[in-house]
Protein backbone atom coordinates (compact mmCIF):
# COMPACT_ATOMS: atom_id res chain seq x y z
CA UNK A 1 0.00 0.00 0.00
CA UNK A 2 2.79 2.38 0.92
CA UNK A 3 4.53 1.56 -2.33
CA UNK A 4 1.38 2.41 -4.27
CA UNK A 5 0.96 5.70 -2.42
CA UNK A 6 4.60 6.58 -3.00
CA UNK A 7 4.34 5.75 -6.68
CA UNK A 8 1.15 7.81 -6.99
CA UNK A 9 2.83 10.81 -5.39
CA UNK A 10 5.90 10.65 -7.54
CA UNK A 11 4.08 9.74 -10.74
CA UNK A 12 3.83 12.77 -13.02
CA UNK A 13 0.37 13.26 -14.46
CA UNK A 14 -0.96 15.92 -16.83
CA UNK A 15 -2.30 18.80 -14.79
CA UNK A 16 -6.02 19.55 -14.98
CA UNK A 17 -5.14 23.21 -14.96
CA UNK A 18 -2.81 22.72 -17.93
CA UNK A 19 -5.47 20.82 -19.87
CA UNK A 20 -8.04 23.57 -19.39
CA UNK A 21 -5.46 26.24 -20.12
CA UNK A 22 -4.48 24.51 -23.37
CA UNK A 23 -8.09 24.10 -24.43
CA UNK A 24 -9.04 27.71 -23.70
CA UNK A 25 -5.72 28.93 -25.08
CA UNK A 26 -6.32 27.16 -28.38
CA UNK A 27 -9.70 28.89 -28.72
CA UNK A 28 -8.16 32.28 -27.88
CA UNK A 29 -5.26 31.67 -30.30
CA UNK A 30 -7.61 30.82 -33.16
CA UNK A 31 -9.74 33.90 -32.51
CA UNK A 32 -6.66 36.13 -32.19
CA UNK A 33 -5.02 34.74 -35.32
CA UNK A 34 -8.16 35.10 -37.38
CA UNK A 35 -8.68 38.62 -36.08
CA UNK A 36 -5.15 39.60 -37.07
CA UNK A 37 -5.60 38.01 -40.50
CA UNK A 38 -8.90 39.87 -40.98
CA UNK A 39 -7.31 43.20 -40.02
CA UNK A 40 -4.29 42.69 -42.27
CA UNK A 41 -6.45 41.54 -45.19
CA UNK A 42 -8.84 44.48 -44.75
CA UNK A 43 -5.99 47.01 -44.53
CA UNK A 44 -4.30 45.56 -47.60
CA UNK A 45 -7.51 45.50 -49.60
CA UNK A 46 -8.58 48.92 -48.33
CA UNK A 47 -5.25 50.56 -49.21
CA UNK A 48 -5.18 48.99 -52.66
CA UNK A 49 -8.76 49.84 -53.62
CA UNK A 50 -8.57 53.28 -52.00
CA UNK A 51 -5.54 54.05 -54.15
CA UNK A 52 -7.43 52.96 -57.26
CA UNK A 53 -10.47 55.04 -56.32
CA UNK A 54 -8.24 58.02 -55.57
CA UNK A 55 -6.64 57.66 -59.01
CA UNK A 56 -10.08 57.46 -60.63
CA UNK A 57 -11.23 60.62 -58.87
CA UNK A 58 -8.03 62.39 -59.88
CA UNK A 59 -8.56 61.28 -63.48
CA UNK A 60 -12.14 62.58 -63.44
CA UNK A 61 -11.02 65.95 -62.07
CA UNK A 62 -8.24 66.25 -64.64
CA UNK A 63 -10.45 65.30 -67.55
CA UNK A 64 -13.06 67.78 -66.37
CA UNK A 65 -10.40 70.47 -66.10
CA UNK A 66 -9.12 69.77 -69.62
CA UNK A 67 -12.68 69.81 -70.97
CA UNK A 68 -13.44 73.10 -69.21
CA UNK A 69 -10.38 75.01 -70.44
CA UNK A 70 -10.85 73.70 -74.00
CA UNK A 71 -14.51 74.68 -73.94
CA UNK A 72 -13.63 78.11 -72.63
CA UNK A 73 -11.08 78.53 -75.42
CA UNK A 74 -13.65 77.47 -78.02
CA UNK A 75 -16.25 79.87 -76.64
CA UNK A 76 -13.79 82.75 -76.63
CA UNK A 77 -13.00 82.11 -80.30
CA UNK A 78 -16.74 82.03 -80.96
CA UNK A 79 -16.99 85.42 -79.28
CA UNK A 80 -14.34 86.73 -81.68
CA UNK A 81 -16.41 85.47 -84.61
CA UNK A 82 -19.64 86.93 -83.29
CA UNK A 83 -18.16 90.30 -82.31
CA UNK A 84 -15.82 90.38 -85.30
CA UNK A 85 -13.04 91.65 -83.04
CA UNK A 86 -9.65 89.95 -83.33
CA UNK A 87 -8.35 91.93 -80.36
CA UNK A 88 -10.19 89.67 -77.93
CA UNK A 89 -8.61 86.54 -79.38
CA UNK A 90 -7.71 84.33 -76.39
CA UNK A 91 -4.35 82.84 -75.60
CA UNK A 92 -4.31 79.12 -74.86
CA UNK A 93 -1.78 77.83 -72.30
CA UNK A 94 -0.68 74.80 -74.25
CA UNK A 95 2.15 73.89 -71.84
CA UNK A 96 -0.25 73.75 -68.88
CA UNK A 97 -2.70 71.69 -70.91
CA UNK A 98 -0.05 69.15 -71.89
CA UNK A 99 1.22 68.91 -68.31
CA UNK A 100 -2.31 68.18 -67.11
CA UNK A 101 -2.78 65.71 -69.95
CA UNK A 102 0.38 63.86 -68.87
CA UNK A 103 -0.94 63.77 -65.32
CA UNK A 104 -4.20 62.36 -66.64
CA UNK A 105 -2.37 59.60 -68.50
CA UNK A 106 -0.36 58.72 -65.39
CA UNK A 107 -3.47 58.59 -63.22
CA UNK A 108 -5.30 56.20 -65.53
CA UNK A 109 -5.27 52.69 -64.01
CA UNK A 110 -7.51 50.94 -66.53
CA UNK A 111 -5.80 49.33 -69.49
CA UNK A 112 -9.01 49.77 -71.48
CA UNK A 113 -8.96 53.55 -70.92
CA UNK A 114 -5.37 54.16 -72.02
CA UNK A 115 -6.13 53.88 -75.76
CA UNK A 116 -8.90 56.43 -75.21
CA UNK A 117 -6.32 58.87 -73.83
CA UNK A 118 -4.38 58.50 -77.07
CA UNK A 119 -7.57 59.16 -79.04
CA UNK A 120 -8.27 62.28 -76.97
CA UNK A 121 -4.76 63.56 -77.59
CA UNK A 122 -5.11 62.99 -81.32
CA UNK A 123 -8.45 64.80 -81.50
CA UNK A 124 -7.10 67.64 -79.35
CA UNK A 125 -4.07 68.02 -81.61
CA UNK A 126 -6.40 68.22 -84.60
CA UNK A 127 -8.51 70.87 -82.87
CA UNK A 128 -5.53 72.88 -81.64
CA UNK A 129 -3.68 72.81 -84.98
CA UNK A 130 -6.85 74.02 -86.68
CA UNK A 131 -7.42 76.75 -84.08
CA UNK A 132 -3.90 78.10 -84.66
CA UNK A 133 -5.04 79.07 -88.15
CA UNK A 134 -7.79 81.28 -86.72
CA UNK A 135 -5.84 84.54 -87.08
CA UNK A 136 -4.97 83.73 -90.68
CA UNK A 137 -8.56 82.87 -91.54
CA UNK A 138 -9.95 85.91 -89.75
CA UNK A 139 -7.66 88.30 -91.59
CA UNK A 140 -8.18 86.63 -94.98
CA UNK A 141 -10.73 88.41 -97.14
CA UNK A 142 -11.45 85.32 -99.23
CA UNK A 143 -12.63 83.12 -96.31
CA UNK A 144 -15.83 83.51 -94.31
CA UNK A 145 -14.72 83.30 -90.66
CA UNK A 146 -18.08 82.12 -89.37
CA UNK A 147 -18.41 79.48 -92.03
CA UNK A 148 -14.87 78.29 -91.34
CA UNK A 149 -15.49 78.26 -87.57
CA UNK A 150 -18.69 76.19 -87.71
CA UNK A 151 -17.69 74.12 -90.70
CA UNK A 152 -14.05 73.34 -89.95
CA UNK A 153 -13.04 74.21 -86.37
CA UNK A 154 -16.22 73.32 -84.51
CA UNK A 155 -16.42 69.72 -85.83
CA UNK A 156 -12.90 69.12 -84.56
CA UNK A 157 -13.87 70.55 -81.19
CA UNK A 158 -16.97 68.34 -81.14
CA UNK A 159 -14.78 65.34 -81.93
CA UNK A 160 -12.54 66.23 -79.02
CA UNK A 161 -15.57 66.57 -76.72
CA UNK A 162 -16.93 63.26 -77.91
CA UNK A 163 -13.66 61.44 -77.27
CA UNK A 164 -13.33 63.13 -73.89
CA UNK A 165 -16.85 62.05 -72.93
CA UNK A 166 -16.03 58.46 -73.87
CA UNK A 167 -12.94 58.65 -71.69
CA UNK A 168 -14.99 60.03 -68.80
CA UNK A 169 -17.50 57.20 -69.17
CA UNK A 170 -14.66 54.65 -69.03
CA UNK A 171 -13.21 56.31 -65.93
CA UNK A 172 -16.61 56.39 -64.21
CA UNK A 173 -17.17 52.73 -65.06
CA UNK A 174 -13.81 51.85 -63.57
CA UNK A 175 -14.65 53.91 -60.47
CA UNK A 176 -17.92 52.02 -60.11
CA UNK A 177 -16.13 48.68 -60.58
CA UNK A 178 -13.56 49.63 -57.95
CA UNK A 179 -16.34 50.59 -55.56
CA UNK A 180 -17.97 47.21 -56.09
CA UNK A 181 -14.61 45.51 -55.60
CA UNK A 182 -14.19 47.44 -52.37
CA UNK A 183 -17.54 46.15 -51.09
CA UNK A 184 -16.73 42.60 -52.18
CA UNK A 185 -13.25 42.86 -50.70
CA UNK A 186 -14.71 44.04 -47.41
CA UNK A 187 -16.85 40.93 -47.18
CA UNK A 188 -13.88 38.78 -48.17
CA UNK A 189 -11.76 40.39 -45.47
CA UNK A 190 -14.29 39.68 -42.73
CA UNK A 191 -14.70 36.06 -43.78
CA UNK A 192 -11.70 34.91 -41.69
CA UNK A 193 -13.32 36.59 -38.70
CA UNK A 194 -16.64 34.89 -39.38
CA UNK A 195 -14.93 31.53 -39.85
CA UNK A 196 -12.92 32.01 -36.67
CA UNK A 197 -16.03 32.90 -34.68
CA UNK A 198 -17.77 29.79 -35.97
CA UNK A 199 -14.69 27.70 -35.23
CA UNK A 200 -14.49 29.28 -31.78
CA UNK A 201 -18.11 28.40 -31.08
CA UNK A 202 -17.51 24.82 -32.21
CA UNK A 203 -14.40 24.59 -30.03
CA UNK A 204 -16.27 26.03 -27.05
CA UNK A 205 -19.03 23.46 -27.53
CA UNK A 206 -16.44 20.68 -27.80
CA UNK A 207 -14.68 22.02 -24.72
CA UNK A 208 -17.98 22.12 -22.83
CA UNK A 209 -18.70 18.54 -23.92
CA UNK A 210 -15.20 17.53 -22.87
CA UNK A 211 -15.59 19.14 -19.42
CA UNK A 212 -19.05 17.66 -18.92
CA UNK A 213 -17.95 14.17 -19.99
CA UNK A 214 -14.49 13.95 -18.43
CA UNK A 215 -14.90 16.06 -15.29
CA UNK A 216 -18.43 17.07 -14.37
CA UNK A 217 -19.96 13.60 -14.83
CA UNK A 218 -17.15 11.83 -12.89
CA UNK A 219 -17.54 14.35 -10.07
CA UNK A 220 -21.25 13.56 -9.90
CA UNK A 221 -20.47 9.83 -9.90
CA UNK A 222 -17.92 10.26 -7.12
CA UNK A 223 -20.40 12.35 -5.12
CA UNK A 224 -23.20 9.77 -5.65
CA UNK A 225 -20.88 6.94 -4.60
CA UNK A 226 -19.88 8.76 -1.41
CA UNK A 227 -23.54 9.52 -0.63
CA UNK A 228 -24.46 5.86 -1.19
CA UNK A 229 -21.66 4.74 1.13
CA UNK A 230 -22.75 7.15 3.84
CA UNK A 231 -26.42 6.18 3.56
CA UNK A 232 -26.21 2.40 3.17
CA UNK A 233 -22.59 1.46 3.66
CA UNK A 234 -22.45 0.19 0.11
CA UNK A 235 -18.99 -0.43 -1.27
CA UNK A 236 -17.59 2.36 -3.45
CA UNK A 237 -16.75 0.79 -6.79
CA UNK A 238 -16.85 3.67 -9.30
CA UNK A 239 -13.92 3.65 -11.73
CA UNK A 240 -13.13 5.55 -14.91
CA UNK A 241 -10.23 5.88 -17.29
CA UNK A 242 -7.81 8.71 -16.75
CA UNK A 243 -4.52 9.64 -15.15
CA UNK A 244 -5.10 13.22 -14.04
CA UNK A 245 -5.89 14.74 -10.66
CA UNK A 246 -9.54 13.70 -10.85
CA UNK A 247 -8.55 10.06 -11.32
CA UNK A 248 -6.16 10.46 -8.42
CA UNK A 249 -8.96 11.80 -6.24
CA UNK A 250 -11.24 8.92 -7.24
CA UNK A 251 -8.54 6.38 -6.41
CA UNK A 252 -7.89 8.05 -3.09
CA UNK A 253 -11.59 8.13 -2.22
CA UNK A 254 -11.92 4.45 -3.13
CA UNK A 255 -8.91 3.50 -0.98
CA UNK A 256 -10.09 5.58 1.96
CA UNK A 257 -13.54 3.98 1.84
CA UNK A 258 -11.97 0.51 1.58
CA UNK A 259 -9.75 1.28 4.56
CA UNK A 260 -12.75 2.63 6.44
CA UNK A 261 -14.73 -0.53 5.70
CA UNK A 262 -11.81 -2.67 6.80
CA UNK A 263 -11.55 -0.62 9.98
CA UNK A 264 -15.26 -1.08 10.65
CA UNK A 265 -14.94 -4.83 10.16
CA UNK A 266 -12.06 -4.97 12.62
CA UNK A 267 -13.97 -2.89 15.16
CA UNK A 268 -16.97 -5.14 14.72
CA UNK A 269 -14.81 -8.26 15.19
CA UNK A 270 -13.25 -6.83 18.36
CA UNK A 271 -16.67 -6.05 19.79
CA UNK A 272 -17.87 -9.59 19.03
CA UNK A 273 -14.77 -11.10 20.67
CA UNK A 274 -15.33 -9.05 23.80
CA UNK A 275 -18.98 -10.07 23.97
CA UNK A 276 -18.00 -13.75 23.68
CA UNK A 277 -15.47 -13.37 26.47
Coordinates of C-alpha atoms in Angstrom, one line a residue:
X1 CA 0.0 0.0 0.0
X2 CA 2.8 2.4 0.9
X3 CA 4.5 1.6 -2.3
X4 CA 1.4 2.4 -4.3
X5 CA 1.0 5.7 -2.4
X6 CA 4.6 6.6 -3.0
X7 CA 4.3 5.7 -6.7
X8 CA 1.2 7.8 -7.0
X9 CA 2.8 10.8 -5.4
X10 CA 5.9 10.6 -7.5
X11 CA 4.1 9.7 -10.7
X12 CA 3.8 12.8 -13.0
X13 CA 0.4 13.3 -14.5
X14 CA -1.0 15.9 -16.8
X15 CA -2.3 18.8 -14.8
X16 CA -6.0 19.5 -15.0
X17 CA -5.1 23.2 -15.0
X18 CA -2.8 22.7 -17.9
X19 CA -5.5 20.8 -19.9
X20 CA -8.0 23.6 -19.4
X21 CA -5.5 26.2 -20.1
X22 CA -4.5 24.5 -23.4
X23 CA -8.1 24.1 -24.4
X24 CA -9.0 27.7 -23.7
X25 CA -5.7 28.9 -25.1
X26 CA -6.3 27.2 -28.4
X27 CA -9.7 28.9 -28.7
X28 CA -8.2 32.3 -27.9
X29 CA -5.3 31.7 -30.3
X30 CA -7.6 30.8 -33.2
X31 CA -9.7 33.9 -32.5
X32 CA -6.7 36.1 -32.2
X33 CA -5.0 34.7 -35.3
X34 CA -8.2 35.1 -37.4
X35 CA -8.7 38.6 -36.1
X36 CA -5.1 39.6 -37.1
X37 CA -5.6 38.0 -40.5
X38 CA -8.9 39.9 -41.0
X39 CA -7.3 43.2 -40.0
X40 CA -4.3 42.7 -42.3
X41 CA -6.5 41.5 -45.2
X42 CA -8.8 44.5 -44.8
X43 CA -6.0 47.0 -44.5
X44 CA -4.3 45.6 -47.6
X45 CA -7.5 45.5 -49.6
X46 CA -8.6 48.9 -48.3
X47 CA -5.2 50.6 -49.2
X48 CA -5.2 49.0 -52.7
X49 CA -8.8 49.8 -53.6
X50 CA -8.6 53.3 -52.0
X51 CA -5.5 54.0 -54.1
X52 CA -7.4 53.0 -57.3
X53 CA -10.5 55.0 -56.3
X54 CA -8.2 58.0 -55.6
X55 CA -6.6 57.7 -59.0
X56 CA -10.1 57.5 -60.6
X57 CA -11.2 60.6 -58.9
X58 CA -8.0 62.4 -59.9
X59 CA -8.6 61.3 -63.5
X60 CA -12.1 62.6 -63.4
X61 CA -11.0 65.9 -62.1
X62 CA -8.2 66.2 -64.6
X63 CA -10.5 65.3 -67.5
X64 CA -13.1 67.8 -66.4
X65 CA -10.4 70.5 -66.1
X66 CA -9.1 69.8 -69.6
X67 CA -12.7 69.8 -71.0
X68 CA -13.4 73.1 -69.2
X69 CA -10.4 75.0 -70.4
X70 CA -10.9 73.7 -74.0
X71 CA -14.5 74.7 -73.9
X72 CA -13.6 78.1 -72.6
X73 CA -11.1 78.5 -75.4
X74 CA -13.6 77.5 -78.0
X75 CA -16.2 79.9 -76.6
X76 CA -13.8 82.8 -76.6
X77 CA -13.0 82.1 -80.3
X78 CA -16.7 82.0 -81.0
X79 CA -17.0 85.4 -79.3
X80 CA -14.3 86.7 -81.7
X81 CA -16.4 85.5 -84.6
X82 CA -19.6 86.9 -83.3
X83 CA -18.2 90.3 -82.3
X84 CA -15.8 90.4 -85.3
X85 CA -13.0 91.6 -83.0
X86 CA -9.7 90.0 -83.3
X87 CA -8.3 91.9 -80.4
X88 CA -10.2 89.7 -77.9
X89 CA -8.6 86.5 -79.4
X90 CA -7.7 84.3 -76.4
X91 CA -4.3 82.8 -75.6
X92 CA -4.3 79.1 -74.9
X93 CA -1.8 77.8 -72.3
X94 CA -0.7 74.8 -74.2
X95 CA 2.2 73.9 -71.8
X96 CA -0.2 73.8 -68.9
X97 CA -2.7 71.7 -70.9
X98 CA 0.0 69.2 -71.9
X99 CA 1.2 68.9 -68.3
X100 CA -2.3 68.2 -67.1
X101 CA -2.8 65.7 -70.0
X102 CA 0.4 63.9 -68.9
X103 CA -0.9 63.8 -65.3
X104 CA -4.2 62.4 -66.6
X105 CA -2.4 59.6 -68.5
X106 CA -0.4 58.7 -65.4
X107 CA -3.5 58.6 -63.2
X108 CA -5.3 56.2 -65.5
X109 CA -5.3 52.7 -64.0
X110 CA -7.5 50.9 -66.5
X111 CA -5.8 49.3 -69.5
X112 CA -9.0 49.8 -71.5
X113 CA -9.0 53.5 -70.9
X114 CA -5.4 54.2 -72.0
X115 CA -6.1 53.9 -75.8
X116 CA -8.9 56.4 -75.2
X117 CA -6.3 58.9 -73.8
X118 CA -4.4 58.5 -77.1
X119 CA -7.6 59.2 -79.0
X120 CA -8.3 62.3 -77.0
X121 CA -4.8 63.6 -77.6
X122 CA -5.1 63.0 -81.3
X123 CA -8.5 64.8 -81.5
X124 CA -7.1 67.6 -79.4
X125 CA -4.1 68.0 -81.6
X126 CA -6.4 68.2 -84.6
X127 CA -8.5 70.9 -82.9
X128 CA -5.5 72.9 -81.6
X129 CA -3.7 72.8 -85.0
X130 CA -6.8 74.0 -86.7
X131 CA -7.4 76.8 -84.1
X132 CA -3.9 78.1 -84.7
X133 CA -5.0 79.1 -88.2
X134 CA -7.8 81.3 -86.7
X135 CA -5.8 84.5 -87.1
X136 CA -5.0 83.7 -90.7
X137 CA -8.6 82.9 -91.5
X138 CA -10.0 85.9 -89.7
X139 CA -7.7 88.3 -91.6
X140 CA -8.2 86.6 -95.0
X141 CA -10.7 88.4 -97.1
X142 CA -11.5 85.3 -99.2
X143 CA -12.6 83.1 -96.3
X144 CA -15.8 83.5 -94.3
X145 CA -14.7 83.3 -90.7
X146 CA -18.1 82.1 -89.4
X147 CA -18.4 79.5 -92.0
X148 CA -14.9 78.3 -91.3
X149 CA -15.5 78.3 -87.6
X150 CA -18.7 76.2 -87.7
X151 CA -17.7 74.1 -90.7
X152 CA -14.1 73.3 -90.0
X153 CA -13.0 74.2 -86.4
X154 CA -16.2 73.3 -84.5
X155 CA -16.4 69.7 -85.8
X156 CA -12.9 69.1 -84.6
X157 CA -13.9 70.5 -81.2
X158 CA -17.0 68.3 -81.1
X159 CA -14.8 65.3 -81.9
X160 CA -12.5 66.2 -79.0
X161 CA -15.6 66.6 -76.7
X162 CA -16.9 63.3 -77.9
X163 CA -13.7 61.4 -77.3
X164 CA -13.3 63.1 -73.9
X165 CA -16.9 62.1 -72.9
X166 CA -16.0 58.5 -73.9
X167 CA -12.9 58.7 -71.7
X168 CA -15.0 60.0 -68.8
X169 CA -17.5 57.2 -69.2
X170 CA -14.7 54.7 -69.0
X171 CA -13.2 56.3 -65.9
X172 CA -16.6 56.4 -64.2
X173 CA -17.2 52.7 -65.1
X174 CA -13.8 51.9 -63.6
X175 CA -14.7 53.9 -60.5
X176 CA -17.9 52.0 -60.1
X177 CA -16.1 48.7 -60.6
X178 CA -13.6 49.6 -58.0
X179 CA -16.3 50.6 -55.6
X180 CA -18.0 47.2 -56.1
X181 CA -14.6 45.5 -55.6
X182 CA -14.2 47.4 -52.4
X183 CA -17.5 46.1 -51.1
X184 CA -16.7 42.6 -52.2
X185 CA -13.3 42.9 -50.7
X186 CA -14.7 44.0 -47.4
X187 CA -16.9 40.9 -47.2
X188 CA -13.9 38.8 -48.2
X189 CA -11.8 40.4 -45.5
X190 CA -14.3 39.7 -42.7
X191 CA -14.7 36.1 -43.8
X192 CA -11.7 34.9 -41.7
X193 CA -13.3 36.6 -38.7
X194 CA -16.6 34.9 -39.4
X195 CA -14.9 31.5 -39.9
X196 CA -12.9 32.0 -36.7
X197 CA -16.0 32.9 -34.7
X198 CA -17.8 29.8 -36.0
X199 CA -14.7 27.7 -35.2
X200 CA -14.5 29.3 -31.8
X201 CA -18.1 28.4 -31.1
X202 CA -17.5 24.8 -32.2
X203 CA -14.4 24.6 -30.0
X204 CA -16.3 26.0 -27.0
X205 CA -19.0 23.5 -27.5
X206 CA -16.4 20.7 -27.8
X207 CA -14.7 22.0 -24.7
X208 CA -18.0 22.1 -22.8
X209 CA -18.7 18.5 -23.9
X210 CA -15.2 17.5 -22.9
X211 CA -15.6 19.1 -19.4
X212 CA -19.0 17.7 -18.9
X213 CA -17.9 14.2 -20.0
X214 CA -14.5 13.9 -18.4
X215 CA -14.9 16.1 -15.3
X216 CA -18.4 17.1 -14.4
X217 CA -20.0 13.6 -14.8
X218 CA -17.2 11.8 -12.9
X219 CA -17.5 14.3 -10.1
X220 CA -21.2 13.6 -9.9
X221 CA -20.5 9.8 -9.9
X222 CA -17.9 10.3 -7.1
X223 CA -20.4 12.3 -5.1
X224 CA -23.2 9.8 -5.6
X225 CA -20.9 6.9 -4.6
X226 CA -19.9 8.8 -1.4
X227 CA -23.5 9.5 -0.6
X228 CA -24.5 5.9 -1.2
X229 CA -21.7 4.7 1.1
X230 CA -22.7 7.1 3.8
X231 CA -26.4 6.2 3.6
X232 CA -26.2 2.4 3.2
X233 CA -22.6 1.5 3.7
X234 CA -22.4 0.2 0.1
X235 CA -19.0 -0.4 -1.3
X236 CA -17.6 2.4 -3.5
X237 CA -16.8 0.8 -6.8
X238 CA -16.8 3.7 -9.3
X239 CA -13.9 3.7 -11.7
X240 CA -13.1 5.5 -14.9
X241 CA -10.2 5.9 -17.3
X242 CA -7.8 8.7 -16.7
X243 CA -4.5 9.6 -15.2
X244 CA -5.1 13.2 -14.0
X245 CA -5.9 14.7 -10.7
X246 CA -9.5 13.7 -10.9
X247 CA -8.6 10.1 -11.3
X248 CA -6.2 10.5 -8.4
X249 CA -9.0 11.8 -6.2
X250 CA -11.2 8.9 -7.2
X251 CA -8.5 6.4 -6.4
X252 CA -7.9 8.0 -3.1
X253 CA -11.6 8.1 -2.2
X254 CA -11.9 4.5 -3.1
X255 CA -8.9 3.5 -1.0
X256 CA -10.1 5.6 2.0
X257 CA -13.5 4.0 1.8
X258 CA -12.0 0.5 1.6
X259 CA -9.7 1.3 4.6
X260 CA -12.7 2.6 6.4
X261 CA -14.7 -0.5 5.7
X262 CA -11.8 -2.7 6.8
X263 CA -11.6 -0.6 10.0
X264 CA -15.3 -1.1 10.7
X265 CA -14.9 -4.8 10.2
X266 CA -12.1 -5.0 12.6
X267 CA -14.0 -2.9 15.2
X268 CA -17.0 -5.1 14.7
X269 CA -14.8 -8.3 15.2
X270 CA -13.3 -6.8 18.4
X271 CA -16.7 -6.1 19.8
X272 CA -17.9 -9.6 19.0
X273 CA -14.8 -11.1 20.7
X274 CA -15.3 -9.0 23.8
X275 CA -19.0 -10.1 24.0
X276 CA -18.0 -13.8 23.7
X277 CA -15.5 -13.4 26.5

